[in-house]
Amino acid sequence: MNPRKDWLRLVLHVGVYVILYLVAVWVFGPLLVWISDSLALLTLAGLGAAVFTNWLTLRIYENRRTVELGLRWNRASADNFGWGILGGAGAACIVLGPPLLIGLSRLIPSQGDHPSAGASIFVGMLLVGGSIGEELFFRGYGFQLMVASLGPWTTVIPVGVIFALLHGDNPNATWFGIANTAGFGILFGYAFLRSRDLWLPIGLHLGWNFTLPLFGVNVSGFRMKVTGYEMVWNVGKLFSGGDYGPEASVLTTGVILLLAMYLWKVPIRRQPSPLTDPPAEIIECEPAPPLRS
């Protein structure tokens, strides 16, 4: 095929994918706020936009279903999702557990009303929806098309950086926090490369995001009350991450490296990926000449 046409096709498809997502967020976001008068539901707007954008672009360009992006649920998916949850939650515990044990931080009752069981469940659902929505957009059709066309690391690193830069508008964002978020974005991309499904990166993302509020710390600058307690640090922002949360902590930088080793060693089950691993070309063999009698 003509390399120039391949390049133009890639730019067109990824460009349409991004534009459709932005338009969908612009439509779904105000609609949800109008219905519920709750900015928290903007997270669900991202999920809805990601699902819609991937569904539509797959129908337009590939004639495939959304589950073929790596969302099929089977035994391998369950195993990968479990390894992801374990890795993400374990990484959060490694960052926050030791400071509590050695007195660098402590848990105190949070100010204001304590969250009800219903409110805690709602926050959990938001975290699930947010993790699925972000992974579906950042590791969905556009990402997988780029992996197939440009190669794995030529895609994973830039997309991971973009993932981090889009967190720059979060409350109390810092450059150190953005750098660590880029590390997570690259890790999530590597998780897809290892598993060729979205369940491993979704599990990592959710495990980390769900565990942080249990300790009473901010998640990417946002405070989500779940337990009625918050973590107060006795050390500076370099270790605590400040108001952005542990994602801006030097402790998280070290744990990102440990999590990369975890992903390298853990027994991930790789699954078929129609977009990144197309079927091998069938080579037709010519019939052998008849043997002389």
XYZ file of C-alpha atoms in Angstrom, residues 131-265:
135
model
C -11.704 4.574 35.097
C -13.590 2.798 32.315
C -14.272 6.037 30.459
C -10.663 7.259 30.545
C -9.214 3.907 29.524
C -11.766 3.433 26.749
C -10.905 6.828 25.287
C -7.128 6.845 25.789
C -6.562 3.149 25.013
C -9.507 2.649 22.647
C -9.860 2.886 18.870
C -7.490 5.803 18.244
C -4.756 4.351 20.457
C -5.024 0.866 18.986
C -4.997 2.171 15.416
C -1.800 4.095 16.224
C -0.197 1.017 17.789
C -0.888 -0.928 14.590
C 0.379 1.879 12.327
C 3.211 3.546 14.274
C 4.370 0.811 16.637
C 3.837 0.248 20.375
C 6.200 2.675 22.122
C 5.842 5.383 19.492
C 2.203 5.374 20.583
C 2.335 4.549 24.295
C 4.720 7.322 25.377
C 3.086 10.299 23.563
C -0.433 9.190 24.534
C 0.720 8.785 28.139
C 2.083 12.337 28.109
C -1.158 13.697 26.611
C -3.108 11.777 29.260
C -1.095 13.608 31.924
C -1.296 17.064 30.346
C -5.085 16.849 30.257
C -4.952 16.508 34.057
C -3.228 19.892 34.206
C -6.555 21.670 34.698
C -7.383 19.592 37.773
C -7.482 21.431 41.110
C -4.060 22.003 42.707
C -2.197 20.358 39.823
C 1.613 20.613 39.926
C 4.261 19.781 37.355
C 5.546 16.979 39.569
C 2.052 15.548 39.784
C 1.670 15.791 36.009
C 4.997 13.964 35.567
C 3.816 11.108 37.794
C 0.471 11.049 35.967
C 2.405 10.669 32.705
C 4.152 7.683 34.282
C 0.766 6.161 35.042
C -0.448 6.893 31.511
C 2.565 5.072 30.051
C 2.004 2.172 32.472
C -1.628 1.852 31.410
C -0.501 1.760 27.775
C 2.089 -0.909 28.592
C -0.629 -2.887 30.366
C -2.619 -2.921 27.141
C 0.436 -4.040 25.176
C 0.888 -6.982 27.556
C -2.732 -8.085 27.673
C -4.171 -6.727 24.397
C -7.377 -6.088 26.331
C -8.682 -3.083 28.253
C -9.424 -4.976 31.450
C -5.853 -4.914 32.746
C -5.425 -1.111 32.427
C -8.975 -0.564 33.734
C -8.149 -2.716 36.761
C -4.906 -0.821 37.439
C -6.617 2.532 37.070
C -9.567 1.563 39.256
C -7.458 -0.166 41.909
C -5.362 2.966 42.400
C -8.242 5.467 42.240
C -10.519 3.429 44.510
C -7.895 2.848 47.213
C -6.785 6.472 47.646
C -10.161 7.709 49.023
C -10.168 4.828 51.517
C -7.113 6.485 53.098
C -8.797 9.901 52.964
C -6.474 11.538 50.427
C -7.186 13.463 47.237
C -7.357 11.753 43.851
C -5.748 13.942 41.163
C -6.725 17.047 43.114
C -10.272 15.941 43.962
C -11.490 15.086 47.466
C -13.901 12.146 47.568
C -15.223 11.387 51.041
C -15.794 7.673 51.548
C -14.810 6.638 55.073
C -15.284 9.799 57.133
C -11.528 10.046 57.787
C -8.742 11.993 56.135
C -4.989 11.542 56.109
C -2.912 14.346 57.625
C 0.823 14.425 56.915
C 3.616 15.469 59.257
C 6.029 16.005 56.353
C 6.217 18.367 53.376
C 4.555 18.282 49.979
C 7.444 16.346 48.438
C 6.220 13.252 50.296
C 2.520 14.033 50.747
C 1.850 15.439 47.295
C 0.039 18.416 48.808
C -3.531 19.163 47.821
C -3.145 17.295 44.526
C -2.760 14.059 46.470
C -0.194 11.245 46.492
C 0.105 11.375 42.701
C 2.340 14.427 43.224
C 4.521 12.598 45.780
C 8.057 11.330 45.322
C 6.851 8.110 46.959
C 4.560 7.552 43.985
C 7.465 8.029 41.582
C 9.227 5.072 43.168
C 6.069 2.965 43.225
C 5.488 3.580 39.501
C 8.806 1.825 38.846
C 7.763 -1.074 41.101
C 4.427 -1.280 39.317
C 6.224 -1.457 35.954
C 8.217 -4.458 37.219
C 4.992 -5.994 38.523
C 3.387 -5.705 35.076
C 6.486 -7.195 33.485
C 6.501 -10.265 35.753
